[in-house]
PDB file of N, CA and C and ligand atoms in Angstrom:
ATOM      1  N   MET A 722       2.048  18.375  38.531  1.00 90.00           N
ATOM      2  CA  MET A 722       3.124  17.947  39.400  1.00 90.00           C
ATOM      3  C   MET A 722       4.357  18.825  39.133  1.00 90.00           C
ATOM      4  N   PRO A 723       4.966  19.368  40.183  1.00 93.00           N
ATOM      5  CA  PRO A 723       6.150  20.218  40.003  1.00 93.00           C
ATOM      6  C   PRO A 723       7.363  19.402  39.578  1.00 93.00           C
ATOM      7  N   CYS A 724       8.313  20.089  38.991  1.00 94.00           N
ATOM      8  CA  CYS A 724       9.518  19.433  38.485  1.00 94.00           C
ATOM      9  C   CYS A 724      10.303  18.791  39.634  1.00 94.00           C
ATOM     10  N   PRO A 725      10.691  17.539  39.467  1.00 95.00           N
ATOM     11  CA  PRO A 725      11.464  16.872  40.519  1.00 95.00           C
ATOM     12  C   PRO A 725      12.884  17.434  40.659  1.00 95.00           C
ATOM     13  N   LEU A 726      13.317  18.227  39.687  1.00 94.00           N
ATOM     14  CA  LEU A 726      14.655  18.822  39.765  1.00 94.00           C
ATOM     15  C   LEU A 726      14.639  20.204  40.405  1.00 94.00           C
ATOM     16  N   ALA A 727      13.481  20.688  40.790  1.00 89.00           N
ATOM     17  CA  ALA A 727      13.358  22.075  41.250  1.00 89.00           C
ATOM     18  C   ALA A 727      14.343  22.426  42.367  1.00 89.00           C
ATOM     19  N   LYS A 728      14.569  21.521  43.283  1.00 89.00           N
ATOM     20  CA  LYS A 728      15.469  21.823  44.404  1.00 89.00           C
ATOM     21  C   LYS A 728      16.935  21.822  43.991  1.00 89.00           C
ATOM     22  N   ARG A 729      17.230  21.228  42.850  1.00 87.00           N
ATOM     23  CA  ARG A 729      18.615  21.183  42.365  1.00 87.00           C
ATOM     24  C   ARG A 729      18.880  22.201  41.275  1.00 87.00           C
ATOM     25  N   CYS A 730      17.841  22.729  40.676  1.00 87.00           N
ATOM     26  CA  CYS A 730      17.982  23.590  39.501  1.00 87.00           C
ATOM     27  C   CYS A 730      18.099  25.048  39.925  1.00 87.00           C
ATOM     28  N   THR A 731      19.255  25.622  39.698  1.00 78.00           N
ATOM     29  CA  THR A 731      19.456  27.012  40.106  1.00 78.00           C
ATOM     30  C   THR A 731      18.674  27.968  39.216  1.00 78.00           C
ATOM     31  N   LEU A 732      18.341  27.559  38.028  1.00 83.00           N
ATOM     32  CA  LEU A 732      17.510  28.420  37.187  1.00 83.00           C
ATOM     33  C   LEU A 732      16.118  28.538  37.789  1.00 83.00           C
ATOM     34  N   HIS A 733      15.613  27.469  38.359  1.00 80.00           N
ATOM     35  CA  HIS A 733      14.295  27.498  38.981  1.00 80.00           C
ATOM     36  C   HIS A 733      14.227  28.613  40.017  1.00 80.00           C
ATOM     37  N   ASP A 734      15.235  28.728  40.846  1.00 73.00           N
ATOM     38  CA  ASP A 734      15.257  29.780  41.865  1.00 73.00           C
ATOM     39  C   ASP A 734      15.196  31.157  41.222  1.00 73.00           C
ATOM     40  N   GLN A 735      15.945  31.342  40.152  1.00 74.00           N
ATOM     41  CA  GLN A 735      15.980  32.652  39.504  1.00 74.00           C
ATOM     42  C   GLN A 735      14.671  32.971  38.797  1.00 74.00           C
ATOM     43  N   LEU A 736      14.038  31.959  38.228  1.00 72.00           N
ATOM     44  CA  LEU A 736      12.779  32.202  37.528  1.00 72.00           C
ATOM     45  C   LEU A 736      11.731  32.735  38.489  1.00 72.00           C
ATOM     46  N   GLY A 737      11.732  32.227  39.697  1.00 66.00           N
ATOM     47  CA  GLY A 737      10.717  32.629  40.665  1.00 66.00           C
ATOM     48  C   GLY A 737      10.921  34.007  41.241  1.00 66.00           C
ATOM     49  N   THR A 738      12.117  34.545  41.126  1.00 72.00           N
ATOM     50  CA  THR A 738      12.386  35.842  41.739  1.00 72.00           C
ATOM     51  C   THR A 738      12.470  36.977  40.724  1.00 72.00           C
ATOM     52  N   ARG A 739      12.406  36.656  39.455  1.00 73.00           N
ATOM     53  CA  ARG A 739      12.491  37.683  38.409  1.00 73.00           C
ATOM     54  C   ARG A 739      11.171  37.727  37.664  1.00 73.00           C
ATOM     55  N   SER A 740      10.463  38.815  37.847  1.00 75.00           N
ATOM     56  CA  SER A 740       9.104  38.883  37.320  1.00 75.00           C
ATOM     57  C   SER A 740       9.030  38.609  35.823  1.00 75.00           C
ATOM     58  N   ALA A 741      10.054  39.028  35.083  1.00 70.00           N
ATOM     59  CA  ALA A 741      10.031  38.815  33.635  1.00 70.00           C
ATOM     60  C   ALA A 741      10.193  37.341  33.275  1.00 70.00           C
ATOM     61  N   LEU A 742      10.626  36.553  34.222  1.00 75.00           N
ATOM     62  CA  LEU A 742      10.900  35.147  33.929  1.00 75.00           C
ATOM     63  C   LEU A 742       9.916  34.191  34.581  1.00 75.00           C
ATOM     64  N   THR A 743       8.995  34.699  35.370  1.00 82.00           N
ATOM     65  CA  THR A 743       8.095  33.799  36.094  1.00 82.00           C
ATOM     66  C   THR A 743       7.204  32.983  35.167  1.00 82.00           C
ATOM     67  N   VAL A 744       7.002  33.481  33.942  1.00 85.00           N
ATOM     68  CA  VAL A 744       6.185  32.712  32.998  1.00 85.00           C
ATOM     69  C   VAL A 744       6.802  31.347  32.734  1.00 85.00           C
ATOM     70  N   TRP A 745       8.123  31.291  32.715  1.00 87.00           N
ATOM     71  CA  TRP A 745       8.787  30.009  32.477  1.00 87.00           C
ATOM     72  C   TRP A 745       8.507  29.060  33.627  1.00 87.00           C
ATOM     73  N   GLN A 746       8.536  29.599  34.838  1.00 88.00           N
ATOM     74  CA  GLN A 746       8.281  28.751  35.999  1.00 88.00           C
ATOM     75  C   GLN A 746       6.852  28.208  35.957  1.00 88.00           C
ATOM     76  N   THR A 747       5.923  29.068  35.579  1.00 89.00           N
ATOM     77  CA  THR A 747       4.522  28.644  35.505  1.00 89.00           C
ATOM     78  C   THR A 747       4.331  27.591  34.422  1.00 89.00           C
ATOM     79  N   LEU A 748       4.895  27.845  33.257  1.00 91.00           N
ATOM     80  CA  LEU A 748       4.666  26.957  32.111  1.00 91.00           C
ATOM     81  C   LEU A 748       5.431  25.641  32.185  1.00 91.00           C
ATOM     82  N   PHE A 749       6.551  25.638  32.861  1.00 93.00           N
ATOM     83  CA  PHE A 749       7.385  24.438  32.870  1.00 93.00           C
ATOM     84  C   PHE A 749       7.597  23.864  34.276  1.00 93.00           C
ATOM     85  N   CYS A 750       8.124  24.633  35.183  1.00 92.00           N
ATOM     86  CA  CYS A 750       8.518  24.085  36.487  1.00 92.00           C
ATOM     87  C   CYS A 750       7.316  23.596  37.299  1.00 92.00           C
ATOM     88  N   ASP A 751       6.219  24.304  37.224  1.00 92.00           N
ATOM     89  CA  ASP A 751       5.077  23.974  38.075  1.00 92.00           C
ATOM     90  C   ASP A 751       4.272  22.788  37.558  1.00 92.00           C
ATOM     91  N   SER A 752       4.282  22.565  36.250  1.00 91.00           N
ATOM     92  CA  SER A 752       3.433  21.466  35.769  1.00 91.00           C
ATOM     93  C   SER A 752       3.890  20.847  34.446  1.00 91.00           C
ATOM     94  N   GLY A 753       4.794  21.494  33.726  1.00 93.00           N
ATOM     95  CA  GLY A 753       5.167  20.966  32.409  1.00 93.00           C
ATOM     96  C   GLY A 753       6.627  20.639  32.286  1.00 93.00           C
ATOM     97  N   PHE A 754       7.214  20.132  33.358  1.00 96.00           N
ATOM     98  CA  PHE A 754       8.668  19.917  33.343  1.00 96.00           C
ATOM     99  C   PHE A 754       9.107  18.912  32.282  1.00 96.00           C
ATOM    100  N   ASP A 755       8.218  17.995  31.895  1.00 96.00           N
ATOM    101  CA  ASP A 755       8.594  17.008  30.886  1.00 96.00           C
ATOM    102  C   ASP A 755       8.832  17.657  29.523  1.00 96.00           C
ATOM    103  N   ARG A 756       8.390  18.898  29.364  1.00 96.00           N
ATOM    104  CA  ARG A 756       8.629  19.643  28.127  1.00 96.00           C
ATOM    105  C   ARG A 756       9.858  20.542  28.237  1.00 96.00           C
ATOM    106  N   CYS A 757      10.448  20.651  29.407  1.00 95.00           N
ATOM    107  CA  CYS A 757      11.559  21.583  29.648  1.00 95.00           C
ATOM    108  C   CYS A 757      12.855  21.070  29.018  1.00 95.00           C
ATOM    109  N   ALA A 758      13.496  21.919  28.240  1.00 95.00           N
ATOM    110  CA  ALA A 758      14.750  21.542  27.586  1.00 95.00           C
ATOM    111  C   ALA A 758      15.825  21.205  28.612  1.00 95.00           C
ATOM    112  N   ARG A 759      15.846  21.928  29.705  1.00 94.00           N
ATOM    113  CA  ARG A 759      16.843  21.647  30.745  1.00 94.00           C
ATOM    114  C   ARG A 759      16.590  20.276  31.374  1.00 94.00           C
ATOM    115  N   TYR A 760      15.348  20.009  31.684  1.00 95.00           N
ATOM    116  CA  TYR A 760      14.993  18.716  32.280  1.00 95.00           C
ATOM    117  C   TYR A 760      15.363  17.574  31.333  1.00 95.00           C
ATOM    118  N   ARG A 761      15.052  17.757  30.066  1.00 95.00           N
ATOM    119  CA  ARG A 761      15.329  16.694  29.097  1.00 95.00           C
ATOM    120  C   ARG A 761      16.817  16.422  28.965  1.00 95.00           C
ATOM    121  N   LEU A 762      17.640  17.465  29.041  1.00 95.00           N
ATOM    122  CA  LEU A 762      19.084  17.251  28.974  1.00 95.00           C
ATOM    123  C   LEU A 762      19.580  16.498  30.203  1.00 95.00           C
ATOM    124  N   VAL A 763      19.073  16.882  31.362  1.00 93.00           N
ATOM    125  CA  VAL A 763      19.475  16.173  32.591  1.00 93.00           C
ATOM    126  C   VAL A 763      19.034  14.715  32.510  1.00 93.00           C
ATOM    127  N   ALA A 764      17.858  14.471  31.981  1.00 93.00           N
ATOM    128  CA  ALA A 764      17.325  13.103  31.903  1.00 93.00           C
ATOM    129  C   ALA A 764      18.208  12.186  31.062  1.00 93.00           C
ATOM    130  N   VAL A 765      18.888  12.764  30.077  1.00 95.00           N
ATOM    131  CA  VAL A 765      19.787  11.936  29.246  1.00 95.00           C
ATOM    132  C   VAL A 765      21.255  12.175  29.630  1.00 95.00           C
ATOM    133  N   ARG A 766      21.443  12.773  30.804  1.00 94.00           N
ATOM    134  CA  ARG A 766      22.776  12.992  31.383  1.00 94.00           C
ATOM    135  C   ARG A 766      23.678  13.847  30.492  1.00 94.00           C
ATOM    136  N   SER A 767      23.073  14.813  29.814  1.00 93.00           N
ATOM    137  CA  SER A 767      23.842  15.750  28.999  1.00 93.00           C
ATOM    138  C   SER A 767      24.074  17.042  29.770  1.00 93.00           C
ATOM    139  N   ALA A 768      25.106  17.754  29.379  1.00 91.00           N
ATOM    140  CA  ALA A 768      25.399  19.041  30.007  1.00 91.00           C
ATOM    141  C   ALA A 768      24.299  20.042  29.688  1.00 91.00           C
ATOM    142  N   VAL A 769      23.983  20.872  30.663  1.00 89.00           N
ATOM    143  CA  VAL A 769      22.949  21.892  30.497  1.00 89.00           C
ATOM    144  C   VAL A 769      23.631  23.254  30.401  1.00 89.00           C
ATOM    145  N   PRO A 770      23.479  23.953  29.262  1.00 86.00           N
ATOM    146  CA  PRO A 770      24.054  25.310  29.183  1.00 86.00           C
ATOM    147  C   PRO A 770      23.487  26.180  30.306  1.00 86.00           C
ATOM    148  N   ASP A 771      24.349  26.951  30.934  1.00 79.00           N
ATOM    149  CA  ASP A 771      23.940  27.726  32.099  1.00 79.00           C
ATOM    150  C   ASP A 771      22.762  28.645  31.834  1.00 79.00           C
ATOM    151  N   ASP A 772      22.711  29.221  30.650  1.00 81.00           N
ATOM    152  CA  ASP A 772      21.682  30.224  30.398  1.00 81.00           C
ATOM    153  C   ASP A 772      20.504  29.687  29.568  1.00 81.00           C
ATOM    154  N   LEU A 773      20.416  28.398  29.428  1.00 88.00           N
ATOM    155  CA  LEU A 773      19.322  27.806  28.652  1.00 88.00           C
ATOM    156  C   LEU A 773      18.002  27.929  29.400  1.00 88.00           C
ATOM    157  N   LEU A 774      17.003  28.455  28.741  1.00 89.00           N
ATOM    158  CA  LEU A 774      15.667  28.558  29.332  1.00 89.00           C
ATOM    159  C   LEU A 774      14.854  27.324  28.961  1.00 89.00           C
ATOM    160  N   PRO A 775      13.774  27.079  29.674  1.00 91.00           N
ATOM    161  CA  PRO A 775      13.018  25.839  29.489  1.00 91.00           C
ATOM    162  C   PRO A 775      12.511  25.576  28.079  1.00 91.00           C
ATOM    163  N   ASP A 776      12.274  26.583  27.288  1.00 91.00           N
ATOM    164  CA  ASP A 776      11.737  26.310  25.951  1.00 91.00           C
ATOM    165  C   ASP A 776      12.816  25.825  24.979  1.00 91.00           C
ATOM    166  N   GLY A 777      14.064  25.893  25.376  1.00 91.00           N
ATOM    167  CA  GLY A 777      15.151  25.382  24.551  1.00 91.00           C
ATOM    168  C   GLY A 777      15.568  26.308  23.422  1.00 91.00           C
ATOM    169  N   ARG A 778      14.793  27.332  23.165  1.00 85.00           N
ATOM    170  CA  ARG A 778      15.120  28.266  22.093  1.00 85.00           C
ATOM    171  C   ARG A 778      15.601  29.593  22.649  1.00 85.00           C
ATOM    172  N   SER A 779      15.321  29.845  23.903  1.00 79.00           N
ATOM    173  CA  SER A 779      15.638  31.137  24.510  1.00 79.00           C
ATOM    174  C   SER A 779      16.802  31.005  25.472  1.00 79.00           C
ATOM    175  N   ARG A 780      17.511  32.088  25.602  1.00 79.00           N
ATOM    176  CA  ARG A 780      18.589  32.184  26.575  1.00 79.00           C
ATOM    177  C   ARG A 780      18.269  33.343  27.503  1.00 79.00           C
ATOM    178  N   LEU A 781      18.875  33.374  28.657  1.00 74.00           N
ATOM    179  CA  LEU A 781      18.643  34.479  29.571  1.00 74.00           C
ATOM    180  C   LEU A 781      18.944  35.794  28.873  1.00 74.00           C
ATOM    181  N   PRO A 782      18.125  36.806  29.104  1.00 69.00           N
ATOM    182  CA  PRO A 782      18.371  38.107  28.478  1.00 69.00           C
ATOM    183  C   PRO A 782      19.706  38.681  28.923  1.00 69.00           C
ATOM    184  N   PRO A 783      20.330  39.493  28.042  1.00 66.00           N
ATOM    185  CA  PRO A 783      21.588  40.136  28.419  1.00 66.00           C
ATOM    186  C   PRO A 783      21.411  40.942  29.715  1.00 66.00           C
ATOM    187  N   GLY A 784      22.424  40.929  30.515  1.00 64.00           N
ATOM    188  CA  GLY A 784      22.368  41.682  31.764  1.00 64.00           C
ATOM    189  C   GLY A 784      21.955  40.847  32.950  1.00 64.00           C
ATOM    190  N   LEU A 785      21.378  39.684  32.692  1.00 61.00           N
ATOM    191  CA  LEU A 785      21.034  38.791  33.793  1.00 61.00           C
ATOM    192  C   LEU A 785      22.111  37.721  33.881  1.00 61.00           C
ATOM    193  N   ALA A 786      22.620  37.541  35.054  1.00 57.00           N
ATOM    194  CA  ALA A 786      23.687  36.580  35.235  1.00 57.00           C
ATOM    195  C   ALA A 786      23.176  35.179  34.983  1.00 57.00           C
ATOM    196  N   ALA A 787      23.987  34.390  34.332  1.00 56.00           N
ATOM    197  CA  ALA A 787      23.632  32.993  34.132  1.00 56.00           C
ATOM    198  C   ALA A 787      23.719  32.275  35.467  1.00 56.00           C
ATOM    199  N   PRO A 788      22.779  31.372  35.721  1.00 54.00           N
ATOM    200  CA  PRO A 788      22.842  30.629  36.977  1.00 54.00           C
ATOM    201  C   PRO A 788      23.959  29.611  36.948  1.00 54.00           C
ATOM    202  N   ALA A 789      24.316  29.148  38.099  1.00 57.00           N
ATOM    203  CA  ALA A 789      25.285  28.063  38.168  1.00 57.00           C
ATOM    204  C   ALA A 789      24.631  26.812  37.613  1.00 57.00           C
ATOM    205  N   PRO A 790      25.415  25.847  37.194  1.00 58.00           N
ATOM    206  CA  PRO A 790      24.832  24.600  36.690  1.00 58.00           C
ATOM    207  C   PRO A 790      24.031  23.900  37.772  1.00 58.00           C
ATOM    208  N   LEU A 791      23.267  22.905  37.361  1.00 61.00           N
ATOM    209  CA  LEU A 791      22.491  22.129  38.319  1.00 61.00           C
ATOM    210  C   LEU A 791      23.388  21.640  39.437  1.00 61.00           C
ATOM    211  N   ARG A 792      22.874  21.759  40.649  1.00 62.00           N
ATOM    212  CA  ARG A 792      23.619  21.258  41.799  1.00 62.00           C
ATOM    213  C   ARG A 792      23.513  19.745  41.835  1.00 62.00           C
ATOM    214  N   LYS A 793      24.569  19.118  42.304  1.00 61.00           N
ATOM    215  CA  LYS A 793      24.519  17.663  42.457  1.00 61.00           C
ATOM    216  C   LYS A 793      23.630  17.327  43.639  1.00 61.00           C
ATOM    217  N   ALA A 794      22.928  16.201  43.524  1.00 58.00           N
ATOM    218  CA  ALA A 794      22.001  15.797  44.589  1.00 58.00           C
ATOM    219  C   ALA A 794      22.757  15.467  45.858  1.00 58.00           C
TER     220      ALA A 794
HETATM  221  S1  SF4 B 905      13.872  25.040  34.641  1.00 91.96           S
HETATM  222 FE1  SF4 B 905      13.336  22.995  33.903  1.00 91.96          FE
HETATM  223  S2  SF4 B 905      14.751  21.613  35.000  1.00 91.96           S
HETATM  224 FE2  SF4 B 905      14.737  23.571  36.099  1.00 91.96          FE
HETATM  225  S3  SF4 B 905      13.158  23.299  37.675  1.00 91.96           S
HETATM  226 FE3  SF4 B 905      12.177  24.263  35.900  1.00 91.96          FE
HETATM  227  S4  SF4 B 905      11.307  22.549  34.731  1.00 91.96           S
HETATM  228 FE4  SF4 B 905      12.836  21.711  36.141  1.00 91.96          FE
END
């Protein structure tokens, strides 16, 4: 089941268009969103760092613009 936040998550859009980042979309957005650090922060209503990647340990590589925060529904 895909992540229910996909339409609100600006990182999701960027993951799908950047070949180096599509692995995150496959591993988290498409079926493992319950493991996504961003999803978990939203679930507990915490702020999500703009450049936080789904594994929670990685940040966007230098040179790639950080996405805007999650859009409000
Ligand atoms: S990055 Fe995380 S919160 Fe964003 S769409 Fe993917 S699984 Fe959902």
